[in-house]
Structures are given as C-alpha cells and as structure tokens.
Short mmCIF file of C-alpha atoms in Angstrom, two decimals:
data_model
loop_
_atom_site.label_atom_id
_atom_site.label_comp_id
_atom_site.label_asym_id
_atom_site.label_seq_id
_atom_site.Cartn_x
_atom_site.Cartn_y
_atom_site.Cartn_z
CA MET A 1 -25.31 -29.23 -11.65
CA PRO A 2 -24.88 -30.38 -8.02
CA LEU A 3 -21.37 -31.24 -6.84
CA SER A 4 -20.51 -34.72 -5.59
CA LYS A 5 -19.22 -33.36 -2.27
CA GLN A 6 -19.33 -30.12 -0.38
CA GLN A 7 -16.60 -27.91 -1.75
CA LYS A 8 -14.81 -24.93 -0.27
CA ALA A 9 -14.20 -21.64 -2.02
CA LEU A 10 -11.95 -18.75 -1.01
CA ILE A 11 -12.48 -15.20 -2.31
CA ILE A 12 -9.65 -12.64 -2.09
CA PHE A 13 -10.96 -9.09 -2.40
CA TRP A 14 -8.34 -6.43 -1.72
CA GLU A 15 -10.50 -3.43 -2.66
CA GLY A 16 -13.01 -4.38 0.02
CA TYR A 17 -16.14 -2.47 -1.07
CA LEU A 18 -18.45 -5.45 -0.74
CA ASP A 19 -21.41 -3.18 0.06
CA VAL A 20 -21.48 -1.92 -3.52
CA ALA A 21 -20.28 -5.01 -5.41
CA PRO A 22 -23.42 -6.80 -6.64
CA THR A 23 -21.37 -9.18 -8.77
CA LEU A 24 -19.62 -10.55 -5.68
CA VAL A 25 -22.65 -10.50 -3.41
CA GLU A 26 -24.83 -12.40 -5.87
CA TRP A 27 -22.06 -14.82 -6.83
CA ILE A 28 -21.45 -15.66 -3.17
CA ARG A 29 -25.16 -16.27 -2.68
CA TYR A 30 -25.20 -18.47 -5.76
CA LEU A 31 -22.25 -20.55 -4.53
CA VAL A 32 -24.04 -21.02 -1.22
CA SER A 33 -27.14 -22.22 -3.09
CA LYS A 34 -24.89 -24.87 -4.66
CA ASN A 35 -23.83 -26.09 -1.18
CA ILE A 36 -20.36 -24.54 -1.39
CA LEU A 37 -18.74 -23.18 1.77
CA VAL A 38 -17.31 -19.71 1.16
CA LYS A 39 -14.56 -17.83 2.97
CA LEU A 40 -13.86 -14.22 2.08
CA PHE A 41 -10.77 -12.14 2.85
CA VAL A 42 -11.51 -8.40 2.59
CA ALA A 43 -9.09 -5.52 3.12
CA ASP A 44 -10.27 -3.13 5.82
CA SER A 45 -8.43 0.17 5.50
CA GLY A 46 -8.91 3.69 4.19
CA GLU A 47 -12.09 4.10 2.16
CA ASN A 48 -12.64 0.33 2.40
CA ARG A 49 -13.40 0.56 6.12
CA GLN A 50 -17.16 0.43 5.76
CA LYS A 51 -19.47 0.91 8.72
CA VAL A 52 -21.95 -1.47 7.14
CA ILE A 53 -21.09 -4.51 5.05
CA GLU A 54 -23.27 -7.12 3.41
CA THR A 55 -23.82 -9.97 5.84
CA PHE A 56 -24.29 -13.63 5.08
CA ASP A 57 -25.19 -16.67 7.14
CA PRO A 58 -21.94 -17.32 9.09
CA SER A 59 -22.51 -21.07 8.86
CA THR A 60 -21.99 -20.90 5.07
CA VAL A 61 -19.99 -17.69 4.52
CA GLN A 62 -17.10 -16.55 6.68
CA ILE A 63 -15.90 -12.97 6.18
CA ARG A 64 -12.42 -12.11 7.46
CA ARG A 65 -11.75 -8.38 7.42
CA VAL A 66 -8.04 -7.60 7.56
CA ASN A 67 -6.71 -4.32 8.91
CA THR A 68 -3.91 -3.70 6.42
CA VAL A 69 -2.56 -0.46 7.86
CA GLY A 70 -0.33 -0.58 10.93
CA ARG A 71 0.39 2.29 13.29
CA PRO A 72 3.51 3.54 11.41
CA GLN A 73 1.52 3.81 8.18
CA GLU A 74 -1.33 5.64 9.92
CA THR A 75 1.18 8.08 11.40
CA TYR A 76 2.72 8.76 7.98
CA TYR A 77 -0.69 9.47 6.48
CA LYS A 78 -1.63 11.89 9.25
CA LEU A 79 1.69 13.75 9.10
CA PHE A 80 2.42 13.94 5.40
CA PHE A 81 -0.59 13.23 3.21
CA ASN A 82 -2.36 16.57 3.11
CA LYS A 83 -3.00 19.16 0.40
CA LEU A 84 -0.04 21.36 1.33
CA THR A 85 2.59 18.61 1.20
CA TRP A 86 1.08 17.22 -2.01
CA ARG A 87 1.57 20.65 -3.61
CA LEU A 88 5.13 21.00 -2.31
CA PHE A 89 6.47 17.44 -2.70
CA PRO A 90 4.24 15.52 -5.15
CA GLN A 91 6.84 13.02 -6.35
CA LEU A 92 8.11 12.28 -2.86
CA LEU A 93 4.56 11.58 -1.66
CA ARG A 94 3.83 9.39 -4.67
CA ASN A 95 6.86 7.28 -3.80
CA MET A 96 5.87 7.15 -0.13
CA GLU A 97 2.30 6.22 -0.97
CA ASP A 98 3.54 3.51 -3.31
CA GLU A 99 5.58 1.99 -0.50
CA LEU A 100 2.70 2.25 1.98
CA VAL A 101 0.28 0.52 -0.37
CA SER A 102 2.86 -2.16 -1.12
CA THR A 103 3.36 -2.74 2.60
CA ALA A 104 -0.39 -2.89 3.17
CA ILE A 105 -1.11 -5.48 0.50
CA ASP A 106 1.87 -7.56 1.64
CA ARG A 107 0.38 -7.52 5.13
CA PHE A 108 -2.98 -8.55 3.65
CA ALA A 109 -1.30 -11.47 1.84
CA ARG A 110 0.51 -12.61 4.99
CA VAL A 111 -2.76 -12.86 6.90
CA ILE A 112 -4.32 -14.85 4.06
CA GLY A 113 -1.25 -17.11 4.06
CA GLU A 114 -1.96 -18.11 7.65
CA ASP A 115 -4.87 -20.11 6.26
CA GLN A 116 -3.49 -23.60 5.71
CA GLU A 117 -6.56 -25.12 4.03
CA LEU A 118 -6.52 -26.49 0.50
CA TYR A 119 -9.41 -24.87 -1.36
CA ASP A 120 -11.26 -26.42 -4.26
CA THR A 121 -11.56 -22.98 -5.86
CA VAL A 122 -9.89 -19.67 -5.08
CA TYR A 123 -11.45 -16.55 -6.58
CA CYS A 124 -9.10 -13.59 -6.93
CA VAL A 125 -10.80 -10.27 -7.56
CA ASP A 126 -8.85 -8.14 -10.05
CA ALA A 127 -5.06 -7.95 -10.44
CA THR A 128 -4.62 -7.08 -6.76
CA GLY A 129 -6.41 -10.27 -5.77
CA LEU A 130 -4.07 -12.33 -7.93
CA TYR A 131 -1.05 -10.53 -6.48
CA ALA A 132 -2.21 -11.18 -2.91
CA PHE A 133 -2.87 -14.82 -3.78
CA LYS A 134 0.67 -15.33 -5.07
CA LYS A 135 2.24 -13.57 -2.08
CA SER A 136 0.08 -15.54 0.38
CA GLY A 137 1.05 -19.02 -0.78
CA VAL A 138 -2.53 -20.26 -0.43
CA LYS A 139 -3.18 -23.58 -2.20
CA ALA A 140 -5.96 -23.98 -4.75
CA LYS A 141 -7.11 -26.84 -6.97
CA LYS A 142 -8.62 -24.26 -9.32
CA LEU A 143 -7.87 -20.54 -9.69
CA VAL A 144 -10.47 -18.07 -11.00
CA ASN A 145 -10.06 -14.36 -11.68
CA ILE A 146 -13.12 -12.13 -11.22
CA SER A 147 -12.40 -8.94 -13.15
CA LEU A 148 -14.25 -5.91 -11.76
CA GLU A 149 -11.58 -3.26 -12.40
CA ILE A 150 -8.93 -3.56 -15.12
CA LEU A 151 -5.45 -2.31 -14.27
CA ASP A 152 -4.09 -0.40 -17.27
CA THR A 153 -0.45 0.61 -16.77
CA ALA A 154 -0.56 2.56 -20.05
CA TYR A 155 -2.83 5.14 -18.42
CA GLY A 156 -1.42 7.99 -16.33
CA LYS A 157 1.85 7.51 -14.49
CA PRO A 158 1.80 4.00 -13.03
CA THR A 159 4.09 3.37 -10.10
CA LYS A 160 6.66 0.60 -9.83
CA TYR A 161 4.28 -1.20 -7.51
CA LEU A 162 1.38 -1.14 -10.01
CA LYS A 163 3.70 -2.42 -12.74
CA LYS A 164 4.74 -5.24 -10.43
CA ILE A 165 1.11 -6.15 -9.80
CA LYS A 166 0.43 -6.17 -13.54
CA GLN A 167 3.37 -8.48 -14.18
CA VAL A 168 2.13 -10.92 -11.55
CA GLU A 169 -1.32 -10.78 -13.15
CA ARG A 170 0.16 -11.63 -16.57
CA ASP A 171 2.20 -14.51 -15.17
CA LEU A 172 -0.70 -16.05 -13.26
CA MET A 173 -3.13 -15.61 -16.15
CA ILE A 174 -0.80 -17.57 -18.41
CA LYS A 175 0.34 -20.25 -15.96
CA GLN A 176 -2.32 -20.79 -13.29
CA VAL A 177 -5.68 -19.05 -13.86
CA ASP A 178 -8.23 -21.59 -15.06
CA HIS A 179 -11.12 -19.23 -15.76
CA VAL A 180 -11.84 -15.49 -15.99
CA VAL A 181 -15.19 -13.91 -15.14
CA ILE A 182 -15.59 -10.52 -16.82
CA GLN A 183 -18.49 -8.20 -17.64
CA ASP A 184 -18.67 -8.14 -21.44
CA GLU A 185 -16.79 -8.56 -24.72
CA HIS A 186 -15.48 -4.99 -24.82
CA ARG A 187 -13.84 -5.34 -21.41
CA ARG A 188 -12.49 -8.81 -22.25
CA GLN A 189 -10.76 -7.40 -25.31
CA PHE A 190 -9.39 -4.51 -23.26
CA LEU A 191 -8.06 -6.90 -20.60
CA GLU A 192 -6.41 -8.98 -23.30
CA ARG A 193 -4.71 -5.88 -24.69
CA THR A 194 -3.27 -5.05 -21.26
CA LEU A 195 -2.07 -8.64 -20.84
CA GLY A 196 -0.71 -9.07 -24.35
CA TYR A 197 -2.43 -12.38 -25.08
CA SER A 198 -5.88 -13.92 -25.56
CA LEU A 199 -7.84 -15.52 -22.74
CA ALA A 200 -8.67 -19.17 -23.30
CA HIS A 201 -11.45 -19.72 -20.75
CA TYR A 202 -13.84 -16.97 -19.71
CA SER A 203 -17.49 -16.22 -18.92
CA TYR A 204 -19.50 -13.02 -19.09
CA LEU A 205 -21.22 -11.79 -15.93
CA PRO A 206 -22.53 -8.21 -16.12
CA ASN A 207 -22.44 -6.10 -12.97
CA SER A 208 -26.17 -6.57 -12.74
CA VAL A 209 -28.58 -7.64 -9.99
CA LYS A 210 -31.16 -10.37 -9.54
CA LYS A 211 -34.88 -10.01 -10.04
CA ASP A 212 -37.08 -9.76 -6.95
CA ASP A 213 -40.43 -8.36 -5.89
CA ARG A 214 -38.94 -4.97 -5.03
CA THR A 215 -38.89 -4.03 -8.71
CA CYS A 216 -42.55 -3.03 -8.57
CA ALA A 217 -43.02 -0.70 -5.62
CA LYS A 218 -42.37 3.01 -6.13
CA GLY A 219 -40.46 4.51 -3.21
CA LYS A 220 -40.26 7.98 -1.65
CA TYR A 221 -36.78 7.85 -0.10
CA PHE A 222 -35.49 11.09 -1.65
CA HIS A 223 -38.84 12.86 -1.36
CA GLU A 224 -38.74 12.25 2.38
CA LEU A 225 -35.01 12.97 2.71
CA PHE A 226 -35.18 16.35 0.99
CA GLY A 227 -38.83 17.28 1.50
CA PHE A 228 -39.73 17.17 -2.20
CA GLU A 229 -43.33 17.57 -3.35
CA ASN A 230 -45.06 14.36 -4.40
CA ASP A 231 -45.08 15.34 -8.08
CA GLN A 232 -41.34 16.11 -8.10
CA LYS A 233 -39.38 14.12 -10.70
CA ILE A 234 -35.90 12.99 -9.68
CA LEU A 235 -32.86 12.63 -11.93
CA LEU A 236 -30.43 10.33 -10.09
CA SER A 237 -26.66 9.97 -10.39
CA ALA A 238 -25.79 7.06 -8.11
CA GLY A 239 -22.53 5.43 -7.12
CA MET A 240 -20.01 8.19 -6.56
CA ILE A 241 -19.56 11.95 -6.69
CA SER A 242 -16.30 12.70 -8.47
CA GLU A 243 -14.66 13.82 -11.69
CA SER A 244 -14.65 10.20 -12.88
CA VAL A 245 -18.40 10.58 -13.38
CA CYS A 246 -18.24 14.26 -14.43
CA SER A 247 -20.10 15.49 -11.34
CA LEU A 248 -19.12 19.14 -11.74
CA ASP A 249 -19.95 19.24 -15.45
CA VAL A 250 -23.26 17.49 -14.91
CA SER A 251 -24.21 19.88 -12.12
CA ARG A 252 -23.14 22.91 -14.20
CA ALA A 253 -25.23 21.79 -17.18
CA LEU A 254 -28.32 21.21 -15.08
CA GLY A 255 -27.81 24.36 -13.02
CA SER A 256 -27.92 26.52 -16.14
CA TRP A 257 -30.96 24.70 -17.54
CA THR A 258 -34.14 26.77 -17.77
CA THR A 259 -37.11 24.44 -17.60
CA LYS A 260 -40.66 24.26 -16.33
CA LEU A 261 -40.38 20.53 -15.72
CA PRO A 262 -40.56 19.63 -12.00
CA VAL A 263 -37.09 18.05 -12.02
CA LYS A 264 -34.55 17.87 -9.21
CA VAL A 265 -31.13 16.18 -9.44
CA VAL A 266 -29.76 13.92 -6.71
CA PHE A 267 -26.15 12.73 -6.48
CA HIS A 268 -25.94 9.70 -4.18
CA GLU A 269 -22.54 8.67 -2.78
CA ARG A 270 -21.86 4.93 -2.49
CA ILE A 271 -19.36 5.10 0.39
CA GLU A 272 -18.82 7.45 3.30
CA ILE A 273 -16.06 9.93 2.42
CA THR A 274 -15.16 12.78 4.76
CA GLU A 275 -12.33 14.53 2.91
CA ASN A 276 -14.32 15.71 -0.13
CA ALA A 277 -16.43 18.40 1.57
CA ALA A 278 -15.08 21.25 -0.59
CA TYR A 279 -15.68 19.32 -3.82
CA TYR A 280 -19.19 18.39 -2.73
CA GLU A 281 -19.96 22.03 -2.03
CA ARG A 282 -18.77 23.03 -5.52
CA VAL A 283 -20.99 20.37 -7.10
CA LYS A 284 -23.98 21.58 -5.10
CA ALA A 285 -23.29 25.25 -5.85
CA MET A 286 -23.04 24.58 -9.60
CA GLY A 287 -26.55 23.16 -9.51
CA LYS A 288 -28.09 26.49 -8.46
CA GLY A 289 -30.81 24.95 -6.31
CA LYS A 290 -31.56 22.01 -8.61
CA VAL A 291 -28.86 19.67 -7.24
CA PHE A 292 -29.06 17.77 -3.94
CA LEU A 293 -26.38 15.54 -2.38
CA SER A 294 -27.25 12.28 -0.65
CA LEU A 295 -24.14 11.46 1.39
CA LYS A 296 -25.40 8.71 3.67
CA PRO A 297 -24.57 5.32 2.08
CA LEU A 298 -27.06 2.50 2.43
CA PRO A 299 -26.20 -1.17 2.97
CA TYR A 300 -26.50 -3.43 -0.07
CA GLN A 301 -29.82 -4.93 1.03
CA GLU A 302 -31.38 -1.44 1.23
CA LEU A 303 -30.17 0.00 -2.09
CA TYR A 304 -33.61 -0.56 -3.57
CA LYS A 305 -34.80 2.44 -1.54
CA ILE A 306 -32.79 4.93 -3.59
CA PHE A 307 -33.37 3.37 -6.99
CA SER A 308 -37.12 2.94 -6.47
CA SER A 309 -37.55 6.60 -5.56
CA ALA A 310 -36.04 8.19 -8.71
CA ASP A 311 -37.39 8.62 -12.24
CA ILE A 312 -34.41 8.92 -14.62
CA GLY A 313 -30.92 7.47 -14.10
CA LEU A 314 -27.62 9.09 -15.10
CA ALA A 315 -24.81 6.77 -16.24
CA ILE A 316 -22.27 9.45 -17.15
CA TYR A 317 -18.55 8.63 -17.17
CA SER A 318 -15.48 10.65 -18.03
CA LYS A 319 -13.64 9.81 -21.24
CA ASN A 320 -10.43 11.14 -19.68
CA HIS A 321 -9.84 8.52 -16.99
CA GLY A 322 -8.48 5.64 -19.04
CA ASP A 323 -10.19 2.67 -20.64
CA ASN A 324 -11.20 1.09 -17.33
CA PHE A 325 -13.83 3.85 -17.27
CA GLY A 326 -13.95 4.45 -21.01
CA ILE A 327 -15.05 0.87 -21.75
CA ILE A 328 -17.48 0.80 -18.85
CA GLY A 329 -20.36 -1.07 -20.56
CA SER A 330 -21.71 -3.89 -18.41
CA ALA A 331 -19.40 -2.93 -15.55
CA SER A 332 -21.73 -0.04 -14.75
CA GLY A 333 -23.61 -1.44 -11.78
CA LYS A 334 -25.94 1.52 -11.51
CA LEU A 335 -27.12 1.02 -15.09
CA PHE A 336 -28.71 -2.31 -14.18
CA GLN A 337 -30.13 -0.97 -10.92
CA TYR A 338 -31.81 1.84 -12.86
CA ILE A 339 -33.50 -0.38 -15.41
CA LYS A 340 -34.50 -2.94 -12.80
CA PHE A 341 -36.81 -0.26 -11.42
CA GLY A 342 -38.01 0.84 -14.85
CA MET A 343 -35.94 4.01 -14.93
CA PRO A 344 -35.01 5.39 -18.36
CA VAL A 345 -31.28 6.07 -18.60
CA ILE A 346 -29.16 8.94 -19.90
CA ALA A 347 -25.74 7.45 -20.68
CA SER A 348 -22.38 8.50 -22.04
CA ASP A 349 -21.43 7.60 -25.59
CA LEU A 350 -18.95 4.90 -24.58
CA PRO A 351 -18.27 1.37 -25.89
CA GLY A 352 -20.61 -1.22 -24.42
CA LEU A 353 -22.73 1.33 -22.61
CA LYS A 354 -24.03 2.90 -25.81
CA GLU A 355 -24.87 -0.49 -27.31
CA ILE A 356 -27.01 -1.53 -24.34
CA VAL A 357 -28.98 1.71 -24.18
CA GLU A 358 -29.61 1.87 -27.91
CA ALA A 359 -30.24 -1.84 -28.49
CA TYR A 360 -33.08 -1.93 -25.97
CA ARG A 361 -34.21 1.69 -26.46
CA LEU A 362 -34.14 2.25 -22.74
CA GLY A 363 -32.88 5.83 -22.77
CA VAL A 364 -30.75 8.42 -24.52
CA VAL A 365 -27.01 8.46 -25.27
CA VAL A 366 -25.21 11.82 -24.96
CA ASP A 367 -21.80 13.01 -26.09
CA SER A 368 -21.35 15.41 -23.17
CA PRO A 369 -23.10 16.55 -19.97
CA GLU A 370 -24.30 19.67 -21.83
CA GLN A 371 -26.73 17.44 -23.72
CA ILE A 372 -28.37 16.07 -20.56
CA PRO A 373 -31.15 18.71 -20.31
CA SER A 374 -32.39 18.01 -23.85
CA ALA A 375 -32.17 14.27 -23.14
CA VAL A 376 -34.36 14.73 -20.04
CA GLU A 377 -36.94 16.61 -22.11
CA LEU A 378 -36.93 13.86 -24.74
CA ILE A 379 -37.45 11.14 -22.14
CA MET A 380 -40.15 13.02 -20.24
CA GLY A 381 -42.03 13.48 -23.53
CA ASN A 382 -42.29 9.70 -23.96
CA TYR A 383 -41.64 8.48 -20.44
CA GLU A 384 -43.86 5.40 -20.30
CA GLN A 385 -42.34 3.89 -23.44
CA PHE A 386 -38.77 4.38 -22.23
CA SER A 387 -39.68 3.07 -18.78
CA ASN A 388 -41.38 -0.03 -20.16
CA ASN A 389 -38.41 -0.71 -22.43
CA ALA A 390 -36.02 -0.43 -19.49
CA ARG A 391 -37.98 -2.81 -17.28
CA THR A 392 -38.51 -5.31 -20.10
CA ALA A 393 -34.82 -5.27 -21.05
CA PHE A 394 -33.86 -6.03 -17.46
CA GLU A 395 -36.42 -8.77 -16.89
CA GLU A 396 -35.92 -10.55 -20.22
CA ASN A 397 -32.25 -9.97 -21.11
CA LEU A 398 -30.08 -8.22 -18.54
CA ASN A 399 -30.80 -9.47 -15.02
CA MET A 400 -28.11 -11.51 -13.31
CA ASP A 401 -30.25 -14.64 -13.00
CA LEU A 402 -29.82 -15.19 -16.73
CA PHE A 403 -26.01 -15.49 -16.45
CA LEU A 404 -25.19 -17.22 -13.17
CA GLU A 405 -25.76 -20.83 -14.26
CA THR A 406 -23.61 -20.40 -17.39
CA VAL A 407 -20.75 -18.95 -15.33
CA TYR A 408 -21.10 -21.78 -12.80
CA GLU A 409 -21.01 -24.42 -15.51
CA GLY A 410 -17.93 -22.81 -17.06
CA ILE A 411 -16.03 -22.96 -13.77
CA TYR A 412 -17.15 -26.23 -12.20
CA ASN A 413 -17.52 -28.48 -15.26
#
C-alpha cells in the first residue's frame, strides 16, 4: 500500500556485517521501492570493518559508517589482547573487554544522537540496536526491532554490560517497540523466554533471499579457484569457519571417509579474518586432502558465484553454543541460498531447521557430523529428486518475496 507522503526510516545496526545480512539488504531495497528514504548507521570496527559493503543508490539510501574505536582502545587491544595474556589474566581481560565494548557502543550512540531529524520509523537491529537507540536520544514516531541475533544472558558467563543491554531491550520492548520482525515461530518463542513476556505485534521474515534469474545458471567459481576437474562434486559449508558450525568435526568426519565419489569439501568464510590462521590450518589438515578453504569474501551482489558452483550445502550448527544457534531454523541464511540454487542440504537436527528440511524433502537431517558421509551418499543416489525439491521449496514457499509485503503491512498499517 503506497504511503500518503514520502517517509523517512532510520536503521541502527551495531554489528555492521551488512555484506552478509540478506534480511537487511532486501528490506532496505523494499523500503526504497515504497518511496521511503532510508538512513543507516553501521558500526565500523574490528571484524565489522569490511573492505566491501553492499551499496545502494545514495539518493535513496544513506549509509553512515561509524568508527567506534578510538586510539586508546586500539592501543589496549594491541598491548593486552593476545593469547598469552588471555591465558594468564582471563578475568581481567574479560572486564577490560567489557569496558571497551561499552565505550565503543556509547560512542556509536553519541554519533547517532547528533542526528536531529524526527524519523517516521526507526529500525533497531537486535538488542544492541535498541540499546544504541535509547542512548542516542533519536526521536521516532514508530519503533521496530529487527531480530537477527537473540541475546541470551542465561548462556555462558554474560558480562555486566550484556545484562545491561538485555534490560534495556526488555524495557523498550514493553514500553516503546511497536513491532518485532523475527525469522520464525521457534525464535519468537525463544526471544519471549529471554524477555519474560509475550510479544504483541510481530511478523515473520526468514533470513532468505529474493528470486532472480541467477537461480538457473550453474557456475564454476570453486572449480576455477581450486583447479577442480569439471566432474568434481562440491560439498559447501558457507558463512563461517568456526566451532559454532563444527568446522573441525565436519572436516574430521569427511577426512576419514573412504569413498569413490568425486566429492571435495569447501569451507567458505563470510568475512575477512586474519587471526584464525592456526585454526584454519587444523581444519584443512583434518580433511586429509578433501577439504579446501575459500578465505576471500565476496560482496553481497556476487554471492551467487559461490552458491551456483556447489552441489550439496552443509547447514551444520553446534548444539553447545546456546539457543541463539540451537534454534537456528529460518535464521540460517545459507540454507535459503543453497536451495535457491537447487542444492540439496545436509542439516543439523535442530528446531526449525529440521522441520524445513524434512517438510519439503530437500535434504537429509543428521545428529552429528559423523553422519555426513552417509548423508552425502544418500543424496547422490537420488540427486535430481532432492535438487528439484529444494528449488521448488524455495520458489513456491521460502523465498523472501513471499514475506515482504506482509511484514510491510504489519508495520505501516
């Protein structure tokens, strides 16, 4: 439904990884299609300092990247935050890091607060976005929370700062937030448990992508990158290389797999990280010649190159990293990228994720990485059927185009 006048929207995104956030990219594009001017504040520090970031027409979308780390903080990181001092003084460094992050987000909020405009809608991404909004003093006629990551202070050892952020999130959700955009029912229920009350107004928007003509063409990005033979089949784990996605266990399981199938495994990293060289080498070594690491991130508009050049997608997540990962479901962006290109999926047995894979018969659910080899054999034995199911599920039920209008109506009407 068209608006009676051109409206202005502000998006506050502390985490900053816009390159790999299809929910935000597509929502921004959708707002622009509705003649809404968009301004975006993005933190620009640490791993968030991307060399490439999704670009929009500057006449309709203004991106303000805020350097949140001053010289004193950079000096502290260089002097103290290394493996030796972490081993010797872990609690001291946790406290220092807590203070540094607190200082950084306060700096982020102060810069946002310099904006004196009254916005028709302010979108705060996650609990950190809500916290920065409150600290900034920015004025909004309507406040919307876009939930990509759910802060669970019951997991691990949350710092005083994280507890403070969670309290601000609770307060704003009760008193000011008009609408919540979240990926699926499982994650809504989890968010409600962390808040201690039920959301009144919400919409579901899976971390999916839109349909386009690039779903058809088969690519050769990895074949050219690694010199694979044309008949080589590629098992892809996209997004990150870390224990959160069981990279070592996956590599170990595939490295010990004896098979005649022409299968290679590629781990593709979403962002450029320089400090994980030793971990990357362990992952590669565990694969015993079957595992290859793709460490050059691609900009959002070129991600189709990696997904179009693989044959089976891995959506494996650790069950030991809290419910933000454990209830991954429709928050798994790579899941939707896989099926967009007709790739069968091997997925962890986790709430939400399992239901999607089994409901549409687009792959195999496994209890552990050790079951991945047998899952690959099962899929390769009936590849066309799994591939057709994956593509059909995306085109008819799971692409983002099917959800955007409903979310828009829920917020603007």
